[in-house]
Coordinates of C-alpha atoms (C1' of nucleotides) in Angstrom, one line a residue:
Chain A
M1470 CA 10.9 6.5 15.8
S1471 CA 8.5 5.8 13.0
P1472 CA 5.6 3.3 14.5
T1473 CA 5.6 1.0 11.4
R1474 CA 6.3 0.4 7.9
I1475 CA 4.3 3.1 6.0
P1476 CA 2.2 2.3 2.9
E1477 CA 3.9 2.7 -0.5
A1478 CA 0.9 4.7 -1.4
T1479 CA 1.2 7.1 1.5
V1480 CA 4.7 7.5 0.9
A1481 CA 3.9 8.6 -2.7
R1482 CA 1.7 11.5 -1.5
L1483 CA 3.9 12.8 1.7
P1484 CA 5.9 15.1 -1.0
V1485 CA 2.3 16.5 -2.2
Y1486 CA 1.9 17.3 1.6
L1487 CA 4.8 18.4 2.0
R1488 CA 4.5 21.2 -0.9
A1489 CA 0.7 22.1 0.1
L1490 CA 2.6 22.9 3.7
N1491 CA 4.9 25.0 2.0
S1492 CA 2.3 27.0 -0.1
L1493 CA 0.1 27.4 3.1
L1494 CA 3.4 28.5 5.1
E1495 CA 4.0 31.0 2.2
R1496 CA 0.5 32.6 2.8
E1497 CA 1.3 33.1 6.5
I1498 CA -1.0 30.2 7.4
R1499 CA 0.3 28.9 10.9
T1500 CA -2.5 26.6 11.4
C1501 CA -4.8 24.1 9.4
S1502 CA -7.5 21.4 9.5
S1503 CA -7.3 18.3 7.7
E1504 CA -10.1 19.7 5.7
E1505 CA -7.7 22.8 4.5
L1506 CA -4.7 21.0 3.8
A1507 CA -6.5 18.2 2.1
S1508 CA -8.0 20.2 -0.1
A1509 CA -4.7 21.9 -0.6
A1510 CA -2.9 18.9 -1.7
G1511 CA -6.3 17.7 -3.9
V1512 CA -7.2 14.7 -2.0
N1513 CA -10.1 13.9 0.4
S1514 CA -9.6 14.7 4.2
A1515 CA -10.0 10.8 5.2
K1516 CA -7.0 9.9 3.5
L1517 CA -4.9 12.8 4.3
R1518 CA -5.7 11.7 8.1
K1519 CA -5.2 8.0 7.5
D1520 CA -1.9 8.8 5.5
L1521 CA -0.7 11.2 8.4
S1522 CA -1.9 8.6 11.0
H1523 CA 1.2 6.3 9.8
L1524 CA 3.6 8.9 10.6
G1525 CA 2.4 9.5 14.2
S1526 CA -0.2 11.7 16.1
Y1527 CA 1.4 15.3 14.9
G1528 CA -2.3 17.3 15.2
T1529 CA -4.4 18.2 17.9
R1530 CA -8.3 17.2 18.2
G1531 CA -10.8 20.3 17.7
V1532 CA -7.9 22.4 16.6
G1533 CA -5.8 20.9 13.4
Y1534 CA -2.2 20.9 12.9
D1535 CA 0.4 23.2 13.3
V1536 CA 1.7 23.8 9.9
E1537 CA 5.5 24.6 10.6
Y1538 CA 5.5 21.5 13.0
L1539 CA 3.9 18.8 10.0
R1540 CA 6.1 20.2 7.2
Y1541 CA 9.3 19.4 9.6
Q1542 CA 7.9 15.8 10.7
I1543 CA 6.9 14.9 7.2
A1544 CA 10.5 16.1 5.8
R1545 CA 12.0 14.0 8.5
E1546 CA 10.2 11.0 7.6
I1547 CA 10.9 11.0 4.2
G1548 CA 14.6 12.0 4.9
L1549 CA 15.0 15.7 3.7
T1550 CA 16.6 16.8 6.6
Q1551 CA 19.5 15.6 5.6
D1552 CA 21.9 16.1 2.4
W1553 CA 21.3 14.2 -0.5
P1554 CA 24.1 14.2 -3.3
V1555 CA 22.7 13.6 -6.7
V1556 CA 24.3 12.9 -10.4
I1557 CA 22.9 13.3 -13.3
V1558 CA 23.9 11.5 -16.5
G1559 CA 23.1 12.6 -19.9
I1560 CA 23.1 16.5 -20.5
G1561 CA 20.8 16.7 -23.8
N1562 CA 17.9 18.9 -23.7
L1563 CA 16.4 17.0 -21.0
G1564 CA 19.6 17.0 -18.6
H1565 CA 19.8 20.4 -19.1
A1566 CA 16.3 21.2 -17.9
L1567 CA 16.8 18.7 -14.9
A1568 CA 20.3 20.3 -14.1
N1569 CA 18.7 23.6 -13.7
Y1570 CA 15.1 22.6 -12.0
S1571 CA 14.9 24.4 -8.7
G1572 CA 12.7 22.1 -7.5
F1573 CA 15.7 19.3 -7.3
S1574 CA 18.0 21.8 -5.4
S1575 CA 15.3 23.7 -3.0
R1576 CA 15.0 20.5 -0.8
G1577 CA 17.9 18.3 0.4
F1578 CA 19.0 17.6 -3.2
R1579 CA 22.3 18.6 -4.6
T1580 CA 23.3 18.1 -7.9
V1581 CA 27.1 17.8 -7.5
A1582 CA 28.0 16.3 -11.0
L1583 CA 26.9 16.6 -14.7
L1584 CA 27.9 13.6 -16.7
D1585 CA 27.9 12.9 -20.5
A1586 CA 29.7 10.3 -22.7
D1587 CA 29.8 13.1 -25.9
A1588 CA 33.5 14.1 -25.6
A1589 CA 32.5 17.5 -27.7
R1590 CA 30.3 18.3 -24.6
Q1591 CA 32.8 18.3 -21.5
G1592 CA 33.9 21.3 -20.1
E1593 CA 30.6 23.0 -21.2
L1594 CA 28.9 24.9 -18.2
V1595 CA 25.5 24.0 -17.5
A1596 CA 23.6 25.4 -14.4
G1597 CA 27.2 26.2 -12.8
L1598 CA 28.3 23.1 -13.3
K1599 CA 31.0 21.8 -15.7
I1600 CA 30.0 18.8 -17.8
R1601 CA 32.3 15.6 -16.9
P1602 CA 33.3 12.5 -18.6
F1603 CA 31.0 9.9 -17.7
T1604 CA 34.3 7.6 -16.8
E1605 CA 34.7 9.7 -13.7
L1606 CA 31.1 8.1 -12.4
S1607 CA 32.6 6.1 -9.7
A1608 CA 35.2 8.8 -8.6
I1609 CA 32.4 11.2 -8.0
V1610 CA 30.1 8.8 -6.3
R1611 CA 33.0 7.8 -3.8
E1612 CA 33.9 11.6 -3.2
H1613 CA 30.5 12.8 -2.4
G1614 CA 29.0 9.9 -1.4
V1615 CA 26.2 10.1 -4.1
A1616 CA 23.4 7.8 -3.5
I1617 CA 21.3 8.7 -6.0
G1618 CA 21.5 8.6 -9.6
V1619 CA 19.6 10.4 -12.4
I1620 CA 19.6 9.1 -15.9
A1621 CA 18.7 11.4 -18.9
T1622 CA 20.2 9.7 -21.7
P1623 CA 18.6 8.0 -24.9
A1624 CA 17.2 4.4 -24.1
A1625 CA 20.2 3.1 -26.1
A1626 CA 22.3 4.1 -23.6
A1627 CA 20.5 3.6 -20.3
Q1628 CA 21.0 0.1 -19.1
S1629 CA 24.7 0.5 -19.3
V1630 CA 24.5 3.6 -17.7
C1631 CA 22.3 2.0 -15.0
D1632 CA 24.7 -1.1 -14.6
H1633 CA 27.9 1.5 -14.1
M1634 CA 25.8 3.6 -11.7
V1635 CA 25.0 0.2 -9.5
D1636 CA 28.5 -0.5 -9.7
A1637 CA 30.0 2.7 -8.1
G1638 CA 27.5 2.0 -5.2
I1639 CA 24.3 4.0 -6.0
R1640 CA 21.5 2.2 -5.0
S1641 CA 18.6 4.8 -6.2
V1642 CA 17.8 5.4 -9.5
L1643 CA 15.4 8.2 -11.3
N1644 CA 15.0 6.9 -15.0
F1645 CA 14.1 9.7 -17.7
A1646 CA 14.9 7.1 -20.4
P1647 CA 12.1 5.3 -22.5
T1648 CA 13.4 2.0 -21.5
V1649 CA 12.6 -0.9 -18.7
L1650 CA 16.0 -1.0 -16.6
T1651 CA 17.2 -4.2 -15.2
V1652 CA 18.7 -3.9 -11.4
P1653 CA 19.6 -6.1 -8.4
P1654 CA 17.0 -6.3 -5.9
E1655 CA 18.6 -3.8 -3.4
V1656 CA 18.4 -1.1 -6.4
D1657 CA 15.5 1.2 -6.6
V1658 CA 14.4 2.5 -10.0
R1659 CA 11.4 5.1 -10.4
M1660 CA 10.5 5.7 -13.9
V1661 CA 9.4 8.6 -15.6
D1662 CA 7.8 8.2 -18.7
L1663 CA 6.7 11.2 -20.5
S1664 CA 5.2 9.5 -23.4
S1665 CA 3.3 7.1 -21.1
E1666 CA 1.9 10.2 -19.3
L1667 CA 0.4 11.6 -22.6
Q1668 CA -1.0 8.1 -23.8
I1669 CA -2.8 7.5 -20.4
L1670 CA -4.4 10.9 -21.2
A1671 CA -5.2 10.1 -24.7
Y1672 CA -7.0 6.9 -23.6
H1673 CA -9.2 8.7 -21.3
E1674 CA -9.7 11.5 -23.9
Q1675 CA -10.7 9.1 -26.2
R1676 CA -13.5 7.5 -24.2
K1677 CA -14.7 10.9 -23.5
S1678 CA -15.3 11.6 -27.1
A1679 CA -17.3 8.6 -27.9
P1680 CA -19.0 7.8 -24.1
A1681 CA -21.7 5.3 -25.3
S1682 CA -20.9 3.3 -28.3
P1683 CA -17.8 3.5 -30.1
D1684 CA -19.7 3.5 -33.7
P1685 CA -22.2 6.0 -33.5
T1686 CA -24.3 4.2 -36.3
L1687 CA -25.3 1.6 -34.0
D1688 CA -26.7 4.1 -31.4
P1689 CA -30.3 4.2 -32.9
E1690 CA -31.0 0.5 -32.4
V1691 CA -29.8 0.5 -29.0
V1692 CA -32.2 3.5 -28.5
A1693 CA -34.9 1.8 -30.1
Chain B
M54 CA -15.8 -3.1 -29.0
S55 CA -14.1 -3.2 -25.5
P56 CA -15.4 -5.9 -23.5
T57 CA -15.6 -3.9 -19.9
R58 CA -14.3 -0.8 -18.7
I59 CA -10.3 -1.4 -18.0
P60 CA -8.7 -0.9 -14.9
E61 CA -6.9 2.3 -14.4
A62 CA -3.5 0.2 -13.0
T63 CA -3.9 -1.8 -16.5
V64 CA -4.1 1.3 -18.6
A65 CA -1.0 2.7 -17.0
R66 CA 0.6 -0.2 -17.9
L67 CA -0.3 -0.3 -21.5
P68 CA 2.0 1.9 -22.8
V69 CA 4.9 -0.3 -21.3
Y70 CA 3.7 -3.3 -23.1
L71 CA 3.7 -1.1 -26.3
R72 CA 7.4 -0.2 -25.6
A73 CA 8.0 -3.9 -24.9
L74 CA 6.3 -5.1 -28.1
N75 CA 8.4 -2.3 -30.1
S76 CA 11.6 -3.2 -28.9
L77 CA 10.8 -6.9 -29.5
L78 CA 9.8 -6.1 -33.3
E79 CA 13.1 -4.3 -33.3
R80 CA 15.1 -7.0 -32.9
E81 CA 12.6 -9.0 -35.4
I82 CA 10.7 -11.2 -33.0
R83 CA 7.5 -11.9 -34.4
T84 CA 5.9 -14.2 -31.2
C85 CA 6.2 -14.0 -27.7
S86 CA 5.0 -15.7 -24.9
S87 CA 3.4 -13.7 -22.0
E88 CA 6.2 -15.1 -19.8
E89 CA 8.7 -13.2 -22.5
L90 CA 6.7 -9.8 -22.7
A91 CA 6.3 -9.7 -19.1
S92 CA 10.2 -9.6 -18.8
A93 CA 10.7 -7.3 -21.4
A94 CA 8.0 -5.1 -19.8
G95 CA 9.1 -5.5 -16.1
V96 CA 6.4 -7.1 -14.9
N97 CA 5.5 -10.9 -14.0
S98 CA 3.5 -12.9 -16.1
A99 CA 0.3 -13.3 -14.3
K100 CA -0.3 -9.6 -14.0
L101 CA 0.5 -9.1 -17.9
R102 CA -2.0 -11.8 -19.0
K103 CA -4.6 -10.4 -16.4
D104 CA -4.0 -6.8 -18.1
L105 CA -4.4 -8.5 -21.6
S106 CA -7.5 -10.2 -20.6
H107 CA -9.4 -6.8 -20.4
L108 CA -8.6 -5.7 -24.0
G109 CA -10.0 -9.2 -25.5
S110 CA -8.2 -12.4 -26.4
Y111 CA -5.3 -11.9 -28.6
G112 CA -3.2 -14.8 -27.7
T113 CA -2.9 -18.2 -29.1
R114 CA -2.9 -21.2 -26.4
G115 CA 0.0 -23.0 -26.3
V116 CA 1.8 -20.6 -28.8
G117 CA 1.7 -17.0 -27.3
Y118 CA 1.4 -14.0 -28.8
D119 CA 1.6 -12.1 -32.5
V120 CA 3.9 -9.1 -31.6
E121 CA 2.5 -6.9 -34.7
Y122 CA -0.9 -7.9 -33.9
L123 CA -1.0 -7.2 -30.3
R124 CA 0.8 -4.2 -30.6
Y125 CA -1.8 -3.0 -32.9
Q126 CA -4.7 -4.1 -30.4
I127 CA -3.1 -2.5 -27.7
A128 CA -2.3 0.6 -29.9
R129 CA -6.0 0.8 -30.9
E130 CA -7.3 0.4 -27.4
I131 CA -4.9 3.5 -26.0
G132 CA -6.3 5.7 -29.3
L133 CA -3.0 5.8 -30.8
T134 CA -4.4 4.8 -34.3
Q135 CA -5.6 8.3 -34.4
D136 CA -4.0 11.7 -34.3
W137 CA -3.4 13.8 -30.9
P138 CA -2.5 17.3 -31.5
V139 CA -0.7 18.6 -28.8
V140 CA 0.0 22.1 -27.3
I141 CA 3.1 22.8 -25.1
V142 CA 2.7 26.1 -23.1
G143 CA 5.9 27.7 -21.1
I144 CA 8.9 27.1 -23.3
G145 CA 11.8 27.4 -20.5
N146 CA 14.2 24.5 -20.1
L147 CA 11.8 21.8 -19.4
G148 CA 9.5 23.1 -22.1
H149 CA 12.4 23.3 -24.7
A150 CA 12.9 19.6 -23.6
L151 CA 9.6 18.4 -24.3
A152 CA 9.6 20.1 -27.5
N153 CA 12.3 18.2 -28.6
Y154 CA 11.2 14.8 -27.3
S155 CA 11.0 12.3 -29.8
G156 CA 8.9 10.0 -27.6
F157 CA 5.9 12.6 -28.2
S158 CA 6.2 12.6 -32.2
S159 CA 6.7 9.1 -32.4
R160 CA 3.8 7.8 -31.4
G161 CA 0.2 10.0 -32.5
F162 CA 1.2 13.0 -30.8
R163 CA 1.7 16.2 -32.8
T164 CA 3.2 19.0 -31.5
V165 CA 0.9 21.9 -32.9
A166 CA 2.3 25.3 -31.3
L167 CA 4.6 26.2 -28.4
L168 CA 3.3 29.2 -26.4
D169 CA 4.9 31.6 -23.9
A170 CA 4.0 34.6 -22.6
D171 CA 7.1 36.0 -22.6
A172 CA 7.2 38.6 -25.4
A173 CA 11.1 38.4 -25.5
R174 CA 10.9 34.7 -26.5
Q175 CA 8.3 35.2 -29.2
G176 CA 9.3 34.2 -32.8
E177 CA 12.3 32.2 -31.5
L178 CA 12.3 28.8 -33.3
V179 CA 12.3 25.7 -31.0
A180 CA 12.2 22.3 -32.6
G181 CA 11.1 23.7 -35.9
L182 CA 8.5 25.6 -34.1
K183 CA 8.0 29.4 -33.9
I184 CA 6.7 30.5 -30.4
R185 CA 4.1 32.0 -30.3
P186 CA 2.1 34.4 -27.5
F187 CA -0.2 32.8 -24.8
T188 CA -3.2 34.9 -26.3
E189 CA -3.3 32.6 -29.4
L190 CA -4.2 29.8 -27.3
S191 CA -7.7 29.3 -28.1
A192 CA -7.4 30.1 -31.6
I193 CA -5.1 27.4 -32.1
V194 CA -7.2 25.0 -30.0
R195 CA -10.2 25.4 -32.5
E196 CA -7.6 25.7 -35.6
H197 CA -6.1 21.9 -34.9
G198 CA -8.7 20.6 -32.6
V199 CA -6.2 20.2 -29.8
A200 CA -7.4 18.2 -27.0
I201 CA -4.4 17.6 -25.1
G202 CA -2.1 20.8 -23.2
V203 CA 0.9 20.3 -21.6
I204 CA 2.0 22.9 -18.7
A205 CA 5.6 23.7 -18.4
T206 CA 5.7 27.1 -16.7
P207 CA 6.6 28.0 -13.5
A208 CA 4.4 27.1 -10.9
A209 CA 2.7 30.3 -10.2
A210 CA 1.5 30.7 -14.1
A211 CA 0.3 26.9 -13.9
Q212 CA -3.2 27.5 -12.5
S213 CA -4.3 30.3 -15.0
V214 CA -2.6 28.7 -18.0
C215 CA -4.9 25.8 -16.8
D216 CA -7.9 27.7 -16.3
H217 CA -7.2 29.2 -20.0
M218 CA -6.7 25.8 -21.6
V219 CA -10.3 24.4 -20.1
D220 CA -12.1 27.6 -21.6
A221 CA -10.6 27.0 -24.9
G222 CA -11.6 23.3 -24.5
I223 CA -9.1 21.1 -23.8
R224 CA -10.2 18.4 -21.4
S225 CA -6.9 16.5 -20.6
V226 CA -4.0 18.2 -19.4
L227 CA -0.4 17.3 -18.3
N228 CA 1.3 19.3 -15.8
F229 CA 4.9 19.7 -15.1
A230 CA 4.6 22.4 -12.8
P231 CA 5.1 21.8 -9.1
T232 CA 1.3 22.8 -8.2
V233 CA -2.1 21.2 -7.9
L234 CA -4.5 22.3 -10.3
T235 CA -7.9 22.6 -9.8
V236 CA -10.0 21.5 -12.6
P237 CA -14.0 20.4 -13.5
P238 CA -14.6 17.4 -13.3
E239 CA -14.8 16.4 -17.2
V240 CA -11.1 17.4 -17.1
D241 CA -8.3 15.2 -16.8
V242 CA -4.8 16.4 -15.4
R243 CA -1.9 13.9 -15.0
M244 CA 1.0 15.8 -12.9
V245 CA 4.8 14.7 -13.6
D246 CA 6.5 15.9 -10.1
L247 CA 10.2 15.6 -10.8
S248 CA 10.8 16.4 -7.2
S249 CA 8.6 14.4 -5.5
E250 CA 10.1 11.2 -7.6
L251 CA 13.3 12.1 -6.4
Q252 CA 12.1 12.2 -2.4
I253 CA 10.2 8.9 -2.8
L254 CA 13.8 7.5 -3.8
A255 CA 15.2 9.2 -0.7
Y256 CA 12.7 7.9 1.2
H257 CA 14.0 4.5 0.3
E258 CA 17.2 5.2 0.5
Q259 CA 17.0 6.5 4.0
R260 CA 15.5 3.0 5.5
K261 CA 18.4 1.0 3.3
S262 CA 21.2 3.0 5.2
A263 CA 19.5 2.3 8.6
P264 CA 17.6 -0.9 8.5
A265 CA 16.7 -1.6 12.1
S266 CA 17.2 1.4 14.1
P267 CA 17.1 4.9 13.2
D268 CA 19.5 6.2 16.3
P269 CA 22.8 3.5 16.4
T270 CA 23.5 4.5 19.8
L271 CA 20.4 2.6 21.2
D272 CA 21.4 -0.7 19.3
P273 CA 23.8 -2.4 22.2
E274 CA 20.7 -1.7 24.5
V275 CA 18.2 -3.6 22.1
V276 CA 20.8 -6.4 21.5
A277 CA 21.5 -6.7 25.3
Chain C
dT759 C1' -1.8 -37.1 -28.6
dA760 C1' 1.6 -34.8 -25.4
dG761 C1' 3.8 -30.4 -24.4
dA762 C1' 3.2 -25.6 -24.0
dT763 C1' 0.6 -21.3 -22.9
dT764 C1' -3.3 -18.6 -22.4
dG765 C1' -7.5 -16.7 -20.4
dT766 C1' -9.9 -17.2 -16.1
dT767 C1' -11.0 -18.2 -11.3
dA768 C1' -10.2 -17.8 -6.5
dA769 C1' -7.6 -16.1 -2.9
dT770 C1' -4.8 -12.2 -0.7
dC771 C1' -3.6 -8.2 -0.1
dG772 C1' -3.5 -3.3 0.1
dA773 C1' -5.7 1.1 -0.5
dT774 C1' -9.7 4.0 -0.3
dT775 C1' -13.6 5.5 2.4
dA776 C1' -16.9 6.8 5.8
dA777 C1' -18.6 6.8 10.1
dC778 C1' -17.4 8.2 14.8
dA779 C1' -15.2 7.5 19.4
dA780 C1' -11.9 9.9 22.0
dT781 C1' -10.2 14.6 23.0
dC782 C1' -9.0 19.0 22.7
Chain D
dT1471 C1' -19.5 22.4 28.7
dA1472 C1' -20.3 22.9 23.7
dG1473 C1' -18.4 22.7 19.4
dA1474 C1' -14.8 20.9 16.5
dT1475 C1' -11.6 18.2 14.6
dT1476 C1' -8.3 14.4 14.9
dG1477 C1' -6.9 9.6 15.0
dT1478 C1' -9.0 4.8 14.2
dT1479 C1' -12.2 1.5 12.9
dA1480 C1' -14.8 -1.2 10.1
dA1481 C1' -16.5 -1.7 5.7
dT1482 C1' -16.0 -1.4 0.6
dC1483 C1' -13.2 -1.6 -3.0
dG1484 C1' -9.5 -2.7 -6.5
dA1485 C1' -5.1 -4.8 -7.7
dT1486 C1' -2.0 -8.4 -7.3
dT1487 C1' -1.1 -13.1 -7.5
dA1488 C1' -1.0 -18.3 -7.9
dA1489 C1' -3.1 -21.9 -9.7
dC1490 C1' -5.4 -24.5 -13.4
dA1491 C1' -8.9 -25.7 -16.9
dA1492 C1' -9.4 -24.7 -21.6
dT1493 C1' -7.3 -25.1 -25.5
dC1494 C1' -3.8 -24.6 -29.5

DNA sequence: TAGATTGTTAATCGATTAACAATC
DNA sequence: TAGATTGTTAATCGATTAACAATC
């Protein structure tokens, strides 16, 4: 069905296009050009068309794209037409926020269990789910066919949690703990590193404040 | 001081190297080879050496890198030797988690204010800071010299919050709201999209389950 | 000196972009 | 048909990787 392998950079942008299409639909826009959709997604139209060309030919020359139809095709390509049961491990502040995050539940993702190693927190109700002991992980994975695990534990616990996830059969991990995870090659890990993001901004910000020379006392000589 | 402009892909990895170096230091490892550091950072050693070569020549051939010295050089390059006052806007579940996230405060970042538009929440104490009205944004930015703003509001509010941040003089924005932000060219926006990350995992997971043909009923014919 | 490891070169690979032929 | 816009081509750009000369 998919013509060829889709480039990684394109895959990473498909969710953005999907969101842009949803936003157009909310405004009851039925058809859009690559220019309009690209603008809504924050990319240029050449890149958008190139990206979409990897999925197939879902537009009409001279007309544009049917918003609803394109949305379905992208959702199907990503795999959002099926159900994705998810477990979240580590229900601290961040795990709590993730459990309540509507963006997870809105698309095919369904949080089936919240796990925490802390005995004191067990039974507590978060986002309509009871916190369960981490030891139940493999039973839960088996019961619900969980393929995706989210790690929101402290860094020190993350590798061990990840190892248990892999043992339980999970092959896709979203890691919020600030540590590099080692996994077998068949397992995918994506890392969301809040502190890295701030650091990357700081790097560029620093360069803005001192555009030409880091040492202002040198400037007169450069000019002279 | 910096020899040339550092490639964007390299900048994005510097925080990872920094973290790996910190972890080596915690284990009291004073010196490391590019091979060891690369392994701790989850990259290959050729990439690591190439990345570091953009910063300067901080290793010793035949010996390796002094962990403490390299850490300082990377921190300086990113700009972490200076103080970065940050404001967080939108203190829901996620904003709450961000305010408490130690990874922010640990490096040069200092959360100076938590803002929320909801009058009912104002005065509430989160992570040792009182939630203040959003209207105080520009006064706070001026007072503390805030250069980085974090948006953790619902999507509907994000663009307006961002516009106010830009008006107040903020030129670096970390956006957790699931929406594309439009900003003037001098402003940097980084987006952390939790739902996108799950979708990218789902795409790859889908491909793992059905490696050859998406429709199993076609397989016999293909084989025959 | 011999062994080890960096920093750099050059080749390869993948992503972006502009331009335009195809076609509605 | 004329105007609009896609899907594709080809050129450019940037990132990755392996190999190795430089050098501790």
